[in-house]
Short mmCIF file of C-alpha atoms in Angstrom, two decimals:
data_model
loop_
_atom_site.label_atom_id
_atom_site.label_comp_id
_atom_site.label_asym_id
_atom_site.label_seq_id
_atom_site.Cartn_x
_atom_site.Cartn_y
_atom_site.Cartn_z
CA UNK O 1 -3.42 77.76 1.28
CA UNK O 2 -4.10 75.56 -1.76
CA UNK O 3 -0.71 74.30 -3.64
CA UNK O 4 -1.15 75.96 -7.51
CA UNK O 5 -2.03 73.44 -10.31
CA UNK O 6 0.76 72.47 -12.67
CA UNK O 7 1.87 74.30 -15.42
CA UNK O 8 -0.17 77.55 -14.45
CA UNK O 9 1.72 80.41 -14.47
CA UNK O 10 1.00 84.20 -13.50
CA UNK O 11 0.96 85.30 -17.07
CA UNK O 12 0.91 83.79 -19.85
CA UNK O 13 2.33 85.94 -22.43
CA UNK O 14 -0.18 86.49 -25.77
CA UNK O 15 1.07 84.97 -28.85
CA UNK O 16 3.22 87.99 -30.39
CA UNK O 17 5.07 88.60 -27.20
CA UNK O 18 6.01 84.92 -27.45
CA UNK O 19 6.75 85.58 -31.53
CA UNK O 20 9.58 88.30 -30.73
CA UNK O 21 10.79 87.83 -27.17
CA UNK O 22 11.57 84.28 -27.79
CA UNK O 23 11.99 83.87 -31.07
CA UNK O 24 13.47 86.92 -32.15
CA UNK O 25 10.18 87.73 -35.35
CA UNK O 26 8.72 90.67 -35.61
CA UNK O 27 5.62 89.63 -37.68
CA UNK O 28 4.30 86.09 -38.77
CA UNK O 29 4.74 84.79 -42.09
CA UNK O 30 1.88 84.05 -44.43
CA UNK O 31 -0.36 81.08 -43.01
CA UNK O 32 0.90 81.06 -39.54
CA UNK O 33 -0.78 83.60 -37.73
CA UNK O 34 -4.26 81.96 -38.78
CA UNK O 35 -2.83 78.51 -37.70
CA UNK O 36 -1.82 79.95 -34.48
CA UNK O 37 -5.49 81.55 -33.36
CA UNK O 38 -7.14 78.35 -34.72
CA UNK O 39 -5.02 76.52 -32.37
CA UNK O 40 -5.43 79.07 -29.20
CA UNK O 41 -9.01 78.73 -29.98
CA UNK O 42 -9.22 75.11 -28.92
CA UNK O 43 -9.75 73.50 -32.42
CA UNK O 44 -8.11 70.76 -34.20
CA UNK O 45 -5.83 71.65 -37.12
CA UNK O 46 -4.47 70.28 -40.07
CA UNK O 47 -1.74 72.50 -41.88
CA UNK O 48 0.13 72.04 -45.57
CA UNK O 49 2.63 74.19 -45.27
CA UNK O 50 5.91 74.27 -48.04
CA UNK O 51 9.27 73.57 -46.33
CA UNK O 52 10.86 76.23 -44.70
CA UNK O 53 7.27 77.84 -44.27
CA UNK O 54 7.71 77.62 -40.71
CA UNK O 55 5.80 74.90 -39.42
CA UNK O 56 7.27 74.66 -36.14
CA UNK O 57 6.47 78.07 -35.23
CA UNK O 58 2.69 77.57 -35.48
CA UNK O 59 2.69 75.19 -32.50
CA UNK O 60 5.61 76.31 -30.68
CA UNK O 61 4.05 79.96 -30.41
CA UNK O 62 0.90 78.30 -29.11
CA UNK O 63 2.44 76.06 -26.87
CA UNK O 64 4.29 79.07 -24.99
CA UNK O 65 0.60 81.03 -25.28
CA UNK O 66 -1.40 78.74 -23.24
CA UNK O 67 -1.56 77.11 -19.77
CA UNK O 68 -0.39 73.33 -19.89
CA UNK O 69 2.30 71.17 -21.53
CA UNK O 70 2.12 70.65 -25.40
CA UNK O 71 3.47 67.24 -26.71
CA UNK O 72 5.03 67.11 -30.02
CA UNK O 73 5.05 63.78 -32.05
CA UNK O 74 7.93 63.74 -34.64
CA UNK O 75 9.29 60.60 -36.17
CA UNK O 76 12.88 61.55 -36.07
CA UNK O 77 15.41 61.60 -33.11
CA UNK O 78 17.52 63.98 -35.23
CA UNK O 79 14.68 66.22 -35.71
CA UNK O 80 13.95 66.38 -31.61
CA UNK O 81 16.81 66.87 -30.89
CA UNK O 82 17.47 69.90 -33.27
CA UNK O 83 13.99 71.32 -32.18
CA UNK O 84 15.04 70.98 -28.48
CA UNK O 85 18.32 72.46 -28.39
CA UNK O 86 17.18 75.25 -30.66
CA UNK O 87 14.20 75.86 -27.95
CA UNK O 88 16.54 75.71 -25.09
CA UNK O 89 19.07 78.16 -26.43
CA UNK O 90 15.51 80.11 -27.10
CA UNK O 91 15.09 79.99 -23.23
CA UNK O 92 12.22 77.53 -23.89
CA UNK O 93 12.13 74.74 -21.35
CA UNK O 94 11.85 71.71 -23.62
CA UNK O 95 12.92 68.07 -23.18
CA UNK O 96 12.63 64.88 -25.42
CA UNK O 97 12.28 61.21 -23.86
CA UNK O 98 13.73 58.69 -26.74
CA UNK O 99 14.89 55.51 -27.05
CA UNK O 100 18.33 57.34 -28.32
CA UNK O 101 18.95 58.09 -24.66
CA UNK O 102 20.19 56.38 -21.81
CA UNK O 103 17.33 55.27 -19.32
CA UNK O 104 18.51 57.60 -16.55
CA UNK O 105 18.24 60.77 -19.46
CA UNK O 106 14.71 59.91 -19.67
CA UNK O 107 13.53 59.05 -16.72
CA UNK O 108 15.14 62.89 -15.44
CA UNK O 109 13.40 64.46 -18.66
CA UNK O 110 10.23 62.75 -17.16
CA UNK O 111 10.31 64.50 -13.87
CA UNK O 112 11.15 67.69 -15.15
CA UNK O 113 7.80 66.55 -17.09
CA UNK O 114 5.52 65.46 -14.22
CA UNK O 115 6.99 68.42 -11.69
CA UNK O 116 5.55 71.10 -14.00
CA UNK O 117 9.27 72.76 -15.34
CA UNK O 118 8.73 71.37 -18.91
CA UNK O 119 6.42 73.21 -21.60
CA UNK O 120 6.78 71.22 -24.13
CA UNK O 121 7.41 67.77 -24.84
CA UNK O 122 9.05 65.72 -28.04
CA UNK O 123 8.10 61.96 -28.31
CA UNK O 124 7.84 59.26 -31.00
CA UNK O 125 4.40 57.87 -31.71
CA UNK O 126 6.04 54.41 -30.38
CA UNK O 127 6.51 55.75 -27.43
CA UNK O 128 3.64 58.26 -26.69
CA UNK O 129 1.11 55.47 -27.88
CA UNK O 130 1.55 52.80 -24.64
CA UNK O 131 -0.81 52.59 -22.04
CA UNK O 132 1.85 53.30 -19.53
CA UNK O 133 2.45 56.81 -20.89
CA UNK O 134 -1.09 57.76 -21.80
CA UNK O 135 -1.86 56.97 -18.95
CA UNK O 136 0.52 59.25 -16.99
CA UNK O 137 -0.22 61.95 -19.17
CA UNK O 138 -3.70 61.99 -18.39
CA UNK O 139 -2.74 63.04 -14.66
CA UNK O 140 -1.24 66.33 -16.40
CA UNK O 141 -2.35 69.78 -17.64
CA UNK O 142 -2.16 68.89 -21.26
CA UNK O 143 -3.15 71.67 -23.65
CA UNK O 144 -1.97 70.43 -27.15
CA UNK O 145 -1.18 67.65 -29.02
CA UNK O 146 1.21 68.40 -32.39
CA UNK O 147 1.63 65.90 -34.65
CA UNK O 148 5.61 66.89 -37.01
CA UNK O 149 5.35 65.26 -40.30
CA UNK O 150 1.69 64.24 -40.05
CA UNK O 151 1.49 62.97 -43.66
CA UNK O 152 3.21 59.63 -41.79
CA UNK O 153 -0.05 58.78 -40.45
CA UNK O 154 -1.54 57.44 -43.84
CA UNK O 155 1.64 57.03 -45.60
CA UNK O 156 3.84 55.07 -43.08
CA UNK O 157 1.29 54.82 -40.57
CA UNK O 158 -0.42 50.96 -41.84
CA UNK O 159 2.56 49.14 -42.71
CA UNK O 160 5.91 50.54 -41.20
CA UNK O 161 5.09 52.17 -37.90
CA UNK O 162 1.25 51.41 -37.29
CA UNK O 163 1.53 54.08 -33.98
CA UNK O 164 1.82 56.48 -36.74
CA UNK O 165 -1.78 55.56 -37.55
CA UNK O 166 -2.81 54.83 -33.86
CA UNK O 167 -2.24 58.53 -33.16
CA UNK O 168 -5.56 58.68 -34.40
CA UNK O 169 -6.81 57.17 -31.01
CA UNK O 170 -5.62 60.72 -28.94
CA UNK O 171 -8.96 62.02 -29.32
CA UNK O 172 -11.07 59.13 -27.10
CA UNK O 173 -7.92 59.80 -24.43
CA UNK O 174 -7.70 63.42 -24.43
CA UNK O 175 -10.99 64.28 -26.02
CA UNK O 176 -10.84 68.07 -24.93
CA UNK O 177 -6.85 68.83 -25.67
CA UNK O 178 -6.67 70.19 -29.32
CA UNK O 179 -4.37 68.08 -32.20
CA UNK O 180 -2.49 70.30 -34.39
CA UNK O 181 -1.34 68.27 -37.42
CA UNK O 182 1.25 69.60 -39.19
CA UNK O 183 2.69 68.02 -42.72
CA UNK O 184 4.52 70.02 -46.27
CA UNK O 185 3.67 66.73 -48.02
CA UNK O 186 0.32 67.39 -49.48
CA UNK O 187 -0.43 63.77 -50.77
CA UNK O 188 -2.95 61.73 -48.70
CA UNK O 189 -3.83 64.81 -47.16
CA UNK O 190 -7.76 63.07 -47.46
CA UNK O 191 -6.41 60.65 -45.06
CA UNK O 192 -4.33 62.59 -42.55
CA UNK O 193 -6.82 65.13 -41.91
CA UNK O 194 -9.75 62.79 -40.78
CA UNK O 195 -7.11 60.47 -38.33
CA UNK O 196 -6.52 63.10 -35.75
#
């Protein structure tokens, strides 16, 4: 009897079972919902959404709605970690690997990774973007790439943290895993929506 592929799971609940049993909404606010089926479809996104507009949500709700591990890219260790507790109290099995944590945190996020128990996945763009780790996370079921805070990718991205703008490379490594890209800063939008 053949051992079952990671990350595949019996059911996978549809996206408005995953709206109110885990996160406690009865409906989606304006924008999301359309976010959320362009995502499930398999396409690329980029969203401008206002602060407080729920951002999160449209890639969260996905991420629980599909087969596969979904890696978020934010460029804050704050903001991780507030996203990951608030998904564990959720019930969500979430981790973060930083360089805020001791090596020994990490390294037991990262087989709670690689044995299939996490869903989803914060990182920084430093440490997503090394060979080592794309290369690890090309032997998993990855089935979405979301990009916090995209408008970093042309606006920080060149100058003060050029794996902001690297990010753009996910595509020739993953060229079949979707990239949501998710900003509330509309300014170089031209920019940010052609890297991912």
């Amino acid at each position: 009897m053949s051992t079952p592929a990671p990350y595949v799971r019996a059911h996978v609940p549809d996206k408005r079972t995953v709206l109110q049993d885990v996160f406690g909404y009865d409906n989606f606010r304006p924008g999301q919902e359309e976010i959320i089926d362009t995502i499930l479809s398999g396409t690329s996104v980029l969203a401008v959404m206002p602060t407080g507009a729920g951002k999160s949500l449209c890639f969260q709700v996905p991420a629980l709605a599909m087969e596969g591990l979904t890696i978020v890219v934010s460029p804050l260790v704050a903001l991780m970690q507030d996203q990951v507790s608030a998904l564990k109290l959720a019930g969500v099995a979430a981790e973060a690997i930083h360089s805020n944590q001791d090596r020994e945190v990490n390294v037991e996020a990262w087989q709670r990774v690689a044995g299939g128990e996490t869903r989803i996945l914060y990182m920084a763009p430093e440490r997503l973007m090394t060979d080592r780790m794309l290369n690890a996370l090309s032997r998993l079921d990855i089935a979405l790439f979301a990009i916090d805070e995209a408008h970093c990718m042309s606006q920080w991205g060149p100058s003060f943290r050029p794996e902001y703008a690297a990010l753009s490379n996910l595509t020739q490594h993953f060229p079949t895993v979707p990239i949501a890209a998710m900003t509330a800063t509309a300014a170089h939008c031209r920019s940010a929506r052609t890297s991912p």
